[in-house]
Amino acid sequence: MLTKLSHRQLRFVGALRAGLSGKAAAVTAGYSPRTAAQAASRLAKSEHIRAVLAAPESHDEFVACADSDEARAARIRMCWLDSLCERAKSGDVRAMLSYFAEWRRSKRRRRRTTRP
């Protein structure tokens, strides 16, 4: 279902889920402030948008709502770690080892950036 939505439409859905009004969500998604109210009304009537809003939030929407490439990369990494964690909980030993190794790497990165 998500393949039928454009990047701006995904951002619109993410902004609505974040609690913004229709017009504010349209502006956040990149629609013109002058026509944001009309765009929000049109988007809210779309069958595809309604279906996505009715379904639980997916990783694609979560990633599409990022404001910059850096934030998008961080969100992709977070989704990857989530999936590793879920696989580790179900008993996958390789996923558990990968999750711990990545956690150690990120801890080292944080330590390097906080020291003067």
Coordinates of N, CA, C and O in Angstrom, one line a residue:
M1 N 0.8 -1.2 0.0 CA 0.0 0.0 0.0 C 0.9 1.3 0.0 O 0.5 2.2 -0.6
L2 N 2.0 1.2 0.7 CA 2.8 2.4 0.8 C 3.5 2.8 -0.5 O 3.9 3.9 -0.7
T3 N 3.6 1.8 -1.5 CA 4.3 2.1 -2.7 C 3.4 3.1 -3.6 O 4.0 3.7 -4.5
K4 N 2.2 3.2 -3.3 CA 1.3 4.1 -4.1 C 1.3 5.5 -3.5 O 0.7 6.4 -4.1
L5 N 2.0 5.7 -2.4 CA 2.1 7.1 -1.9 C 3.4 7.7 -2.2 O 4.5 7.1 -2.2
S6 N 3.4 9.0 -2.5 CA 4.6 9.8 -2.8 C 5.3 10.1 -1.4 O 4.7 9.9 -0.4
H7 N 6.5 10.6 -1.5 CA 7.2 11.0 -0.3 C 6.5 12.1 0.4 O 6.4 12.1 1.7
R8 N 5.9 13.1 -0.3 CA 5.1 14.1 0.4 C 3.9 13.6 1.1 O 3.5 14.0 2.2
Q9 N 3.2 12.6 0.4 CA 2.1 12.0 1.0 C 2.4 11.3 2.3 O 1.7 11.3 3.3
L10 N 3.5 10.6 2.3 CA 4.0 9.9 3.5 C 4.3 10.9 4.6 O 4.0 10.6 5.8
R11 N 4.9 12.0 4.3 CA 5.2 13.0 5.3 C 3.9 13.6 5.8 O 3.8 13.9 7.0
F12 N 2.9 13.8 5.0 CA 1.6 14.3 5.4 C 1.0 13.3 6.4 O 0.5 13.7 7.5
V13 N 1.0 12.0 6.1 CA 0.5 11.0 7.0 C 1.2 11.0 8.4 O 0.6 11.0 9.4
G14 N 2.6 11.1 8.3 CA 3.4 11.2 9.5 C 3.0 12.4 10.4 O 3.0 12.3 11.6
A15 N 2.8 13.6 9.7 CA 2.5 14.8 10.4 C 1.1 14.7 11.1 O 0.9 15.2 12.2
L16 N 0.2 14.1 10.4 CA -1.2 13.9 11.0 C -1.1 13.0 12.2 O -1.7 13.2 13.2
R17 N -0.3 11.9 12.1 CA -0.1 11.0 13.2 C 0.6 11.7 14.4 O 0.4 11.3 15.5
A18 N 1.4 12.7 14.1 CA 2.1 13.4 15.2 C 1.1 14.4 15.9 O 1.5 15.0 16.9
G19 N -0.1 14.6 15.3 CA -1.1 15.4 16.0 C -1.3 16.8 15.4 O -2.0 17.6 16.0
L20 N -0.7 17.0 14.2 CA -0.9 18.3 13.6 C -2.3 18.4 12.9 O -2.8 17.3 12.5
S21 N -2.8 19.6 12.7 CA -4.0 19.7 11.9 C -3.7 19.4 10.5 O -2.6 19.3 10.0
G22 N -4.8 19.3 9.7 CA -4.6 19.0 8.3 C -3.8 20.0 7.5 O -2.9 19.7 6.8
K23 N -4.1 21.3 7.7 CA -3.4 22.4 7.0 C -1.9 22.4 7.5 O -1.0 22.4 6.6
A24 N -1.6 22.3 8.8 CA -0.3 22.3 9.3 C 0.5 21.0 8.8 O 1.7 21.1 8.5
A25 N -0.2 19.9 8.7 CA 0.4 18.7 8.2 C 0.8 18.8 6.7 O 1.9 18.4 6.3
A26 N 0.0 19.5 6.0 CA 0.2 19.7 4.5 C 1.4 20.6 4.4 O 2.3 20.4 3.5
V27 N 1.5 21.7 5.2 CA 2.7 22.6 5.1 C 3.9 21.8 5.5 O 5.0 22.0 4.8
T28 N 3.9 21.0 6.5 CA 5.0 20.3 7.0 C 5.5 19.3 5.9 O 6.7 19.0 5.7
A29 N 4.5 18.7 5.2 CA 4.8 17.8 4.2 C 5.4 18.4 2.9 O 6.0 17.7 2.1
G30 N 5.4 19.7 2.8 CA 6.0 20.4 1.7 C 5.0 21.0 0.7 O 5.4 21.5 -0.4
Y31 N 3.7 21.0 1.0 CA 2.8 21.7 0.1 C 2.8 23.2 0.4 O 3.2 23.6 1.4
S32 N 2.3 23.9 -0.6 CA 2.4 25.4 -0.5 C 1.5 25.9 0.7 O 0.3 25.4 0.8
P33 N 1.9 26.8 1.5 CA 1.1 27.3 2.6 C -0.2 28.0 2.1 O -1.2 27.9 2.8
R34 N -0.2 28.5 0.9 CA -1.4 29.2 0.3 C -2.5 28.2 0.0 O -3.7 28.4 0.2
T35 N -2.1 27.0 -0.4 CA -3.1 26.0 -0.8 C -3.1 24.7 0.1 O -3.6 23.7 -0.3
A36 N -2.5 24.9 1.3 CA -2.4 23.8 2.2 C -3.7 23.2 2.6 O -3.9 22.0 2.8
A37 N -4.7 24.1 2.9 CA -6.0 23.6 3.4 C -6.7 22.8 2.3 O -7.2 21.7 2.6
Q38 N -6.6 23.2 1.0 CA -7.2 22.5 -0.1 C -6.5 21.1 -0.3 O -7.1 20.1 -0.5
A39 N -5.1 21.2 -0.2 CA -4.3 20.0 -0.3 C -4.7 19.0 0.8 O -4.8 17.8 0.5
A40 N -4.8 19.5 2.0 CA -5.2 18.6 3.1 C -6.5 17.9 2.9 O -6.7 16.8 3.2
S41 N -7.5 18.7 2.4 CA -8.8 18.2 2.2 C -8.8 17.1 1.1 O -9.4 16.1 1.3
R42 N -8.1 17.4 0.0 CA -8.0 16.5 -1.1 C -7.3 15.2 -0.6 O -7.7 14.1 -0.9
L43 N -6.2 15.3 0.2 CA -5.4 14.2 0.6 C -6.3 13.3 1.6 O -6.2 12.1 1.6
A44 N -7.0 14.0 2.5 CA -7.8 13.3 3.4 C -8.9 12.4 2.8 O -9.4 11.4 3.4
K45 N -9.3 12.8 1.6 CA -10.4 12.1 0.9 C -9.8 10.9 0.1 O -10.5 10.0 -0.4
S46 N -8.5 10.8 -0.1 CA -7.8 9.8 -0.9 C -8.0 8.4 -0.2 O -7.8 8.3 1.0
E47 N -8.3 7.4 -1.0 CA -8.5 6.1 -0.4 C -7.2 5.5 0.1 O -7.1 4.9 1.2
H48 N -6.1 5.8 -0.6 CA -4.8 5.3 -0.2 C -4.3 5.9 1.2 O -3.8 5.2 2.0
I49 N -4.6 7.2 1.3 CA -4.2 7.9 2.6 C -5.0 7.4 3.7 O -4.5 7.1 4.8
R50 N -6.3 7.2 3.5 CA -7.2 6.6 4.5 C -6.8 5.2 4.9 O -6.8 4.9 6.1
A51 N -6.4 4.4 4.0 CA -6.0 3.1 4.3 C -4.7 3.1 5.1 O -4.6 2.3 6.1
V52 N -3.8 4.0 4.8 CA -2.5 4.1 5.6 C -2.8 4.6 7.0 O -2.2 4.1 7.9
L53 N -3.7 5.6 7.1 CA -4.0 6.1 8.4 C -4.7 5.0 9.3 O -4.6 5.1 10.5
A54 N -5.5 4.2 8.7 CA -6.2 3.1 9.4 C -5.2 2.0 9.9 O -5.5 1.4 10.9
A55 N -4.1 1.8 9.2 CA -3.2 0.8 9.5 C -2.2 1.3 10.6 O -2.0 2.5 10.7
P56 N -1.5 0.4 11.3 CA -0.5 0.9 12.3 C 0.7 1.5 11.5 O 0.9 1.2 10.3
E57 N 1.5 2.4 12.1 CA 2.6 3.0 11.5 C 3.6 2.0 11.1 O 4.0 1.1 11.8
S58 N 4.1 2.2 9.8 CA 5.2 1.3 9.3 C 6.5 2.0 9.4 O 6.6 3.2 9.6
H59 N 7.6 1.2 9.2 CA 8.9 1.7 9.2 C 9.1 2.7 8.0 O 9.9 3.7 8.2
D60 N 8.5 2.5 6.9 CA 8.6 3.4 5.7 C 8.1 4.8 6.1 O 8.7 5.8 5.7
E61 N 7.0 4.8 6.7 CA 6.4 6.2 7.1 C 7.4 6.8 8.1 O 7.6 8.0 8.0
F62 N 7.9 6.1 9.1 CA 8.7 6.6 10.1 C 10.0 7.2 9.5 O 10.4 8.3 9.9
V63 N 10.5 6.5 8.5 CA 11.7 7.0 7.8 C 11.4 8.2 7.0 O 12.2 9.2 6.9
A64 N 10.3 8.2 6.3 CA 9.9 9.3 5.4 C 9.7 10.6 6.1 O 9.8 11.7 5.5
C65 N 9.3 10.5 7.3 CA 9.0 11.8 8.1 C 10.2 12.5 8.6 O 10.1 13.6 9.2
A66 N 11.4 11.9 8.3 CA 12.7 12.6 8.8 C 12.9 13.9 8.0 O 12.6 14.0 6.8
D67 N 13.4 14.9 8.6 CA 13.6 16.2 8.0 C 14.9 16.3 7.1 O 14.9 17.0 6.2
S68 N 15.9 15.5 7.5 CA 17.2 15.6 6.7 C 17.7 14.2 6.4 O 17.2 13.2 6.9
D69 N 18.7 14.2 5.6 CA 19.3 12.9 5.2 C 19.9 12.2 6.4 O 19.9 11.0 6.6
E70 N 20.5 13.1 7.3 CA 21.1 12.5 8.5 C 20.1 11.9 9.4 O 20.3 10.8 10.0
A71 N 19.0 12.6 9.6 CA 17.9 12.1 10.4 C 17.3 10.8 9.8 O 16.9 9.8 10.5
R72 N 17.2 10.8 8.4 CA 16.7 9.6 7.7 C 17.6 8.4 8.0 O 17.1 7.3 8.2
A73 N 18.9 8.6 7.9 CA 19.8 7.5 8.1 C 19.7 7.0 9.5 O 19.8 5.8 9.8
A74 N 19.5 7.9 10.5 CA 19.4 7.5 11.9 C 18.1 6.7 12.1 O 18.1 5.7 12.8
R75 N 17.1 7.1 11.4 CA 15.8 6.4 11.5 C 15.9 5.0 10.9 O 15.3 4.0 11.4
I76 N 16.6 4.9 9.8 CA 16.8 3.6 9.1 C 17.6 2.7 10.0 O 17.2 1.5 10.2
R77 N 18.6 3.2 10.6 CA 19.4 2.4 11.6 C 18.6 2.0 12.8 O 18.7 0.8 13.2
M78 N 17.7 2.9 13.3 CA 16.9 2.5 14.4 C 15.9 1.4 14.0 O 15.7 0.5 14.8
C79 N 15.3 1.5 12.8 CA 14.4 0.4 12.4 C 15.2 -0.9 12.3 O 14.7 -2.0 12.6
W80 N 16.4 -0.9 11.8 CA 17.2 -2.1 11.6 C 17.5 -2.7 13.0 O 17.4 -3.9 13.2
L81 N 17.8 -1.8 14.0 CA 18.1 -2.3 15.3 C 16.8 -2.9 16.0 O 16.9 -3.9 16.7
D82 N 15.7 -2.2 15.7 CA 14.4 -2.8 16.2 C 14.2 -4.2 15.7 O 13.8 -5.1 16.4
S83 N 14.4 -4.4 14.4 CA 14.2 -5.7 13.8 C 15.2 -6.7 14.4 O 14.8 -7.9 14.7
L84 N 16.4 -6.3 14.6 CA 17.4 -7.2 15.2 C 17.0 -7.6 16.6 O 17.1 -8.7 17.1
C85 N 16.5 -6.6 17.4 CA 16.0 -6.8 18.7 C 14.9 -7.8 18.8 O 14.8 -8.7 19.6
E86 N 13.9 -7.6 17.9 CA 12.8 -8.6 17.8 C 13.2 -10.0 17.5 O 12.7 -10.9 18.1
R87 N 14.1 -10.1 16.5 CA 14.6 -11.4 16.2 C 15.4 -12.0 17.3 O 15.3 -13.2 17.6
A88 N 16.1 -11.2 18.1 CA 16.9 -11.7 19.2 C 15.9 -12.2 20.3 O 16.2 -13.2 21.0
K89 N 14.8 -11.5 20.5 CA 13.8 -11.9 21.5 C 13.2 -13.2 21.2 O 12.8 -14.0 22.1
S90 N 13.1 -13.5 19.9 CA 12.5 -14.8 19.5 C 13.4 -15.9 19.5 O 13.1 -17.1 19.2
G91 N 14.7 -15.7 19.9 CA 15.7 -16.8 20.1 C 16.7 -16.9 19.0 O 17.6 -17.8 19.1
D92 N 16.8 -15.9 18.1 CA 17.8 -16.0 17.0 C 19.2 -15.5 17.6 O 19.3 -14.3 18.0
V93 N 20.1 -16.4 17.8 CA 21.4 -16.1 18.4 C 22.2 -15.2 17.6 O 22.8 -14.3 18.1
R94 N 22.2 -15.3 16.3 CA 23.0 -14.4 15.4 C 22.5 -13.0 15.6 O 23.3 -12.0 15.6
A95 N 21.2 -12.8 15.6 CA 20.6 -11.5 15.7 C 21.0 -10.9 17.1 O 21.3 -9.7 17.2
M96 N 21.0 -11.7 18.1 CA 21.4 -11.2 19.4 C 22.8 -10.7 19.5 O 23.2 -9.7 20.0
L97 N 23.7 -11.5 18.9 CA 25.1 -11.2 18.8 C 25.4 -9.9 18.0 O 26.1 -9.0 18.4
S98 N 24.6 -9.8 16.9 CA 24.8 -8.6 16.0 C 24.2 -7.3 16.8 O 24.8 -6.3 16.7
Y99 N 23.2 -7.5 17.5 CA 22.6 -6.4 18.3 C 23.6 -5.9 19.3 O 23.8 -4.7 19.5
F100 N 24.2 -6.9 20.1 CA 25.1 -6.5 21.1 C 26.4 -5.8 20.5 O 26.9 -4.9 21.0
A101 N 26.9 -6.3 19.4 CA 28.0 -5.8 18.7 C 27.8 -4.3 18.3 O 28.6 -3.4 18.5
E102 N 26.6 -4.1 17.7 CA 26.2 -2.8 17.3 C 26.0 -1.8 18.4 O 26.4 -0.7 18.4
W103 N 25.5 -2.3 19.5 CA 25.3 -1.5 20.7 C 26.7 -1.1 21.2 O 26.9 0.1 21.6
R104 N 27.7 -2.0 21.3 CA 29.0 -1.7 21.7 C 29.7 -0.6 20.8 O 30.3 0.3 21.3
R105 N 29.5 -0.8 19.5 CA 30.0 0.2 18.6 C 29.4 1.6 18.8 O 30.1 2.6 18.8
S106 N 28.1 1.6 19.0 CA 27.5 2.9 19.2 C 27.9 3.6 20.5 O 28.0 4.8 20.6
K107 N 28.2 2.7 21.5 CA 28.6 3.2 22.8 C 30.0 3.9 22.7 O 30.3 4.9 23.2
R108 N 30.9 3.2 21.9 CA 32.2 3.8 21.6 C 32.1 5.1 20.9 O 32.8 6.1 21.2
R109 N 31.2 5.2 19.9 CA 31.0 6.4 19.1 C 30.6 7.5 20.1 O 31.0 8.7 20.0
R110 N 29.6 7.2 21.0 CA 29.1 8.3 21.9 C 30.3 8.7 22.8 O 30.4 9.9 23.1
R111 N 31.1 7.8 23.2 CA 32.2 8.1 24.1 C 33.2 9.1 23.4 O 33.7 10.0 24.0
R112 N 33.5 8.8 22.2 CA 34.4 9.6 21.4 C 33.9 11.0 21.2 O 34.6 12.0 21.3
T113 N 32.6 11.2 21.0 CA 32.0 12.5 20.7 C 31.9 13.3 21.9 O 31.9 14.6 21.9
T114 N 31.8 12.7 23.1 CA 31.5 13.5 24.3 C 32.8 14.0 25.0 O 32.8 14.9 25.7
R115 N 34.0 13.3 24.7 CA 35.2 13.7 25.2 C 35.8 15.0 24.5 O 35.7 15.0 23.3
P116 N 36.4 15.9 25.2 CA 37.0 17.1 24.6 C 38.2 16.8 23.7 O 38.9 15.9 23.8

